[in-house]
Short mmCIF file of C-alpha atoms in Angstrom, two decimals:
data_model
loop_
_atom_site.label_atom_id
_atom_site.label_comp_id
_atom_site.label_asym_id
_atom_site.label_seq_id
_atom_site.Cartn_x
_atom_site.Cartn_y
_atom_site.Cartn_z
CA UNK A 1 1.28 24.53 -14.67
CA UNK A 2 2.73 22.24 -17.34
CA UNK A 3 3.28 18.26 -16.39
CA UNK A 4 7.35 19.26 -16.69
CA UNK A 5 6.40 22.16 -13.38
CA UNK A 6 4.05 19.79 -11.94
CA UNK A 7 7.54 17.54 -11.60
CA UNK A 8 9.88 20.12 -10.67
CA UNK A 9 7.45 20.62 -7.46
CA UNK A 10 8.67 18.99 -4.26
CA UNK A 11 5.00 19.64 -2.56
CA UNK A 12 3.83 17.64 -6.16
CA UNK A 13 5.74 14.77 -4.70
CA UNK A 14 4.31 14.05 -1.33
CA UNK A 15 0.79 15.03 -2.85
CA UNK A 16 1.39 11.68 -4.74
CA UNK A 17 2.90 9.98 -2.08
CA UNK A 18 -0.32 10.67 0.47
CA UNK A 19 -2.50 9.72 -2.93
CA UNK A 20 -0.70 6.16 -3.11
CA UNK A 21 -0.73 6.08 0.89
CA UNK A 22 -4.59 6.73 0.95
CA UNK A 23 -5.95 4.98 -1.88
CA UNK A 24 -3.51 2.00 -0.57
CA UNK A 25 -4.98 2.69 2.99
CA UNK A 26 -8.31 1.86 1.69
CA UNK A 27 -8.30 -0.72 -0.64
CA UNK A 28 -5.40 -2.90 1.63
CA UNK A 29 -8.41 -3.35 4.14
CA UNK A 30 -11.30 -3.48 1.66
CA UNK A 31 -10.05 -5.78 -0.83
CA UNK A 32 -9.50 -8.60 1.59
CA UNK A 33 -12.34 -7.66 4.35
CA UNK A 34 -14.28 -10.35 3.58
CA UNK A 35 -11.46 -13.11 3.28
CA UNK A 36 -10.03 -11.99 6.16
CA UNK A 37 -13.59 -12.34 8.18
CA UNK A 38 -13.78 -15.58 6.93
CA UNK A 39 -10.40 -16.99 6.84
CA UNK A 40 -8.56 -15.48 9.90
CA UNK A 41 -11.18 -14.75 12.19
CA UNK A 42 -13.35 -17.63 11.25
CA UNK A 43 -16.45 -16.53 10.14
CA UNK A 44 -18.75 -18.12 7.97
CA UNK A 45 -18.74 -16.73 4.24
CA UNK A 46 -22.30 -15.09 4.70
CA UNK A 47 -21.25 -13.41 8.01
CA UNK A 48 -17.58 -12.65 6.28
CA UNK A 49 -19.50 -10.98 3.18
CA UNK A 50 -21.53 -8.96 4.99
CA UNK A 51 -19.62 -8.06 7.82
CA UNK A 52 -16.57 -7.09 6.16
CA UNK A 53 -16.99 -5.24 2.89
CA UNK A 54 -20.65 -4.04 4.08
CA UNK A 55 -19.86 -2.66 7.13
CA UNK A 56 -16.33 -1.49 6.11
CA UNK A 57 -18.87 0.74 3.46
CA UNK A 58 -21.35 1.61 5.85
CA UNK A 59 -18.28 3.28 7.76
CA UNK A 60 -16.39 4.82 5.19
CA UNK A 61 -20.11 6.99 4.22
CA UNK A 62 -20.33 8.05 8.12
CA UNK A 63 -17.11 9.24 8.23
CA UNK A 64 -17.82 11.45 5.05
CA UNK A 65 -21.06 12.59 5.94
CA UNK A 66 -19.68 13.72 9.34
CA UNK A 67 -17.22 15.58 7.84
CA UNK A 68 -19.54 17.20 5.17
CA UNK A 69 -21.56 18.48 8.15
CA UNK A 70 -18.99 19.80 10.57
CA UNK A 71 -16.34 20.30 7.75
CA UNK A 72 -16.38 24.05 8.29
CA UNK A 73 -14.95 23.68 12.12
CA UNK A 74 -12.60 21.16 11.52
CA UNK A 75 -8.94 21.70 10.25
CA UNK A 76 -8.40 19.59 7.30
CA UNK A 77 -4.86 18.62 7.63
CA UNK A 78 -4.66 17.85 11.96
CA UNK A 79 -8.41 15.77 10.85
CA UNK A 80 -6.78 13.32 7.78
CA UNK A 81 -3.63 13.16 10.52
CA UNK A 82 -6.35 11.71 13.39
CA UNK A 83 -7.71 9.65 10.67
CA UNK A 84 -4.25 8.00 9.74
CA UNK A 85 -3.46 7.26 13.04
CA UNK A 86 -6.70 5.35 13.73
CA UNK A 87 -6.09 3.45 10.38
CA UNK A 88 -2.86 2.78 11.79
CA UNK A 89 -4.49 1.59 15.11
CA UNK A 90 -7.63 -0.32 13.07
CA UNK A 91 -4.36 -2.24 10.77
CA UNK A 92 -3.01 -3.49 14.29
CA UNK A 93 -6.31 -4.49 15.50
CA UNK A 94 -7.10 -6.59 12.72
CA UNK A 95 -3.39 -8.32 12.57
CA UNK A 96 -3.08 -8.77 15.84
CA UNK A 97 -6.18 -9.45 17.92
CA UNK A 98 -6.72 -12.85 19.14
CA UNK A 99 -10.07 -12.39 19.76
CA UNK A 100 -12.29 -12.26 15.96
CA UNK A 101 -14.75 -9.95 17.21
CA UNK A 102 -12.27 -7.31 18.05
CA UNK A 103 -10.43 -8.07 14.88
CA UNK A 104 -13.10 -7.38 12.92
CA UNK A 105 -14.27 -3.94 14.99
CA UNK A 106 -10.33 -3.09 13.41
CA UNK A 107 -11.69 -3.86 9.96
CA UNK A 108 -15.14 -1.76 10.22
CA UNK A 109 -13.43 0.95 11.85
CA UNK A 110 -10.78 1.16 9.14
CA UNK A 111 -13.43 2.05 7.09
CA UNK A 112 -14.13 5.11 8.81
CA UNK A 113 -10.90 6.09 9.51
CA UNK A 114 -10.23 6.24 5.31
CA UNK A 115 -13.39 8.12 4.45
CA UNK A 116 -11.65 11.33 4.58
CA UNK A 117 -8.02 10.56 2.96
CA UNK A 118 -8.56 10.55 -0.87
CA UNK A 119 -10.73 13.87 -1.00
CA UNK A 120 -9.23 15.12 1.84
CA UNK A 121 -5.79 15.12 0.50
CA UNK A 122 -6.95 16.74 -2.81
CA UNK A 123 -9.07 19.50 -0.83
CA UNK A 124 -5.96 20.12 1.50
CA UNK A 125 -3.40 20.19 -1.98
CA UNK A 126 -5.36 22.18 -4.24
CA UNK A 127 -4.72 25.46 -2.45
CA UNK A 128 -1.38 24.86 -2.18
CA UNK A 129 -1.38 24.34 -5.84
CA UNK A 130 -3.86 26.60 -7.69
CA UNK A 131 -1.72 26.35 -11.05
CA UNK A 132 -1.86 22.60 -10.96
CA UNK A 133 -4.89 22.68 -13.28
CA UNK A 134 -6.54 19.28 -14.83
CA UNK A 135 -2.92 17.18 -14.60
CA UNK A 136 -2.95 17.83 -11.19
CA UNK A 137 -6.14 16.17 -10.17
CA UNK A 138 -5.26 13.38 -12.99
CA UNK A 139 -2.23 12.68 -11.81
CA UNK A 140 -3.40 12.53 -8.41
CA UNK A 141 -6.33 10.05 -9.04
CA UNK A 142 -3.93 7.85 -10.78
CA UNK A 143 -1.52 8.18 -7.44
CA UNK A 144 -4.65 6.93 -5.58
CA UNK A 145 -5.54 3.83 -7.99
CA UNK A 146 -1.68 3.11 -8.01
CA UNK A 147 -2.22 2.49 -4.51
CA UNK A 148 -5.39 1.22 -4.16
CA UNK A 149 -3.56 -1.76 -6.66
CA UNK A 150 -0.30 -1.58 -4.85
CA UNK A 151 -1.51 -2.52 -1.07
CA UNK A 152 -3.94 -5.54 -1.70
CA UNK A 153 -1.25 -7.15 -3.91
CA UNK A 154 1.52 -6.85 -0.79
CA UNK A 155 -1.48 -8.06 1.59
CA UNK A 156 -1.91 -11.46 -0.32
CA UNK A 157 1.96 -11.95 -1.20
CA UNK A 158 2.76 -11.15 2.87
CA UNK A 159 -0.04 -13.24 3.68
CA UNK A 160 0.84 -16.66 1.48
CA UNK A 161 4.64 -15.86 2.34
CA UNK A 162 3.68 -16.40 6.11
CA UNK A 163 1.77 -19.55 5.53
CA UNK A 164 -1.68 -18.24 4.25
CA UNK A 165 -1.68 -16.10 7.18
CA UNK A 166 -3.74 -13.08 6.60
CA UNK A 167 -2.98 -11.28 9.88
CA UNK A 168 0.65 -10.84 8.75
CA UNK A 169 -0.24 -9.36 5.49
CA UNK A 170 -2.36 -6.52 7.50
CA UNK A 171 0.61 -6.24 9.38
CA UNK A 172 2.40 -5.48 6.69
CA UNK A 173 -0.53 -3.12 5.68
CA UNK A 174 -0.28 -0.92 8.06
CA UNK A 175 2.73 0.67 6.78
CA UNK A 176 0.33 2.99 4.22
CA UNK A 177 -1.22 4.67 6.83
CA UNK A 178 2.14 5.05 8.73
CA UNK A 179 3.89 7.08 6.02
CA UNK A 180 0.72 8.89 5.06
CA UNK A 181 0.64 10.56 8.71
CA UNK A 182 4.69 11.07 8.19
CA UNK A 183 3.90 12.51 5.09
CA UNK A 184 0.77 14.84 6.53
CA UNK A 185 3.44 15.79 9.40
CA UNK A 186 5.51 17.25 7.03
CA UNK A 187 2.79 19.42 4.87
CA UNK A 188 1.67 20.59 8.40
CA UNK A 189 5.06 21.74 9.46
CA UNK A 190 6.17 23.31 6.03
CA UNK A 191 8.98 21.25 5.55
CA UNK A 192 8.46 20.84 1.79
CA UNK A 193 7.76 23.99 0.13
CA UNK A 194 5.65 24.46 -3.00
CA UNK A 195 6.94 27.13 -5.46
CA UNK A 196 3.82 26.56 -7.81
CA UNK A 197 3.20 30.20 -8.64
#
């Protein structure tokens, strides 16, 4: 498929939008993991560095690995929707907990709960689009770094809008996850149809 067919497909469309929703998913939490540690649940930096970014890692790998290993008995599409909702869940945690330890639990777990999302949603498009050839996958990756740039930038202006208050910015996170389980919804129940062949 030429870029001009790539554009003229609807399912091309909310492959890009789940790209932007994951990679923003990931890096919304990751980028600021470590400030928010220290800054909103009071940790000291050492703690904060370690705790947040490092553990948020350490999570993201077992969620992969798990997947790599049971992958075969799990359906794709119904496992990235479980995984969206959790992110959804960990985004809450972490902007809304009083208590820091459970506010950071929201943090690690977020890591987990995006392991799966950016090469999950190019194993679950690809079949649907086996014409999409090398501007596919390009276009997707750049989806992904669009969002991975998008949702740390409206983190930090959410979060000095509010008064340096980081919660509010994950808060305002959360929203990533919310339409990429929307969008998931949708590719599970057909209602945008790909006409790629």
């Amino acid at each position: 498929m030429t870029i001009g067919q790539l554009l003229r497909t609807p399912l091309f469309w909310l492959a890009i939008l789940l790209m932007v929703c994951a990679g923003a998913s990931e890096m919304g939490m990751a980028q600021w993991a470590s400030a928010y540690a220290e800054a909103a649940l009071g940790f000291p930096k050492t703690v904060g560095d370690l705790a947040g970014p490092c553990l948020f890692a350490a999570a993201m790998g077992v969620s992969r690995v798990i997947y790599g290993k049971f992958g075969a008995r799990i359906d794709l599409t119904r496992y990235m929707i479980g995984s969206g909702l959790l992110c959804l869940c960990c985004y809450l945690l972490a902007s809304l907990a009083r208590n820091p330890a459970l506010g950071l639990i929201g943090c690690v777990l977020c890591g987990f709960s995006v392991g799966i999302m950016w090469p999950g949603t190019i194993s679950v498009i690809s079949p649907r689009l086996p014409r999409g050839g090398t501007a596919l996958f390009a276009l997707l990756a750049m989806a992904g770094d669009l969002g991975g740039a998008i949702a740390p930038s409206l983190v930090g202006a959410v979060s000095q809008r509010a008064g340096d208050n980081l919660q509010a910015g994950m808060l305002a996170g959360g929203v990533f996850p919310l339409v990429l389980i929307v969008s998931l919804v949708l590719l599970t129940n057909s209602a945008v149809k790909e006409h790629g062949d």
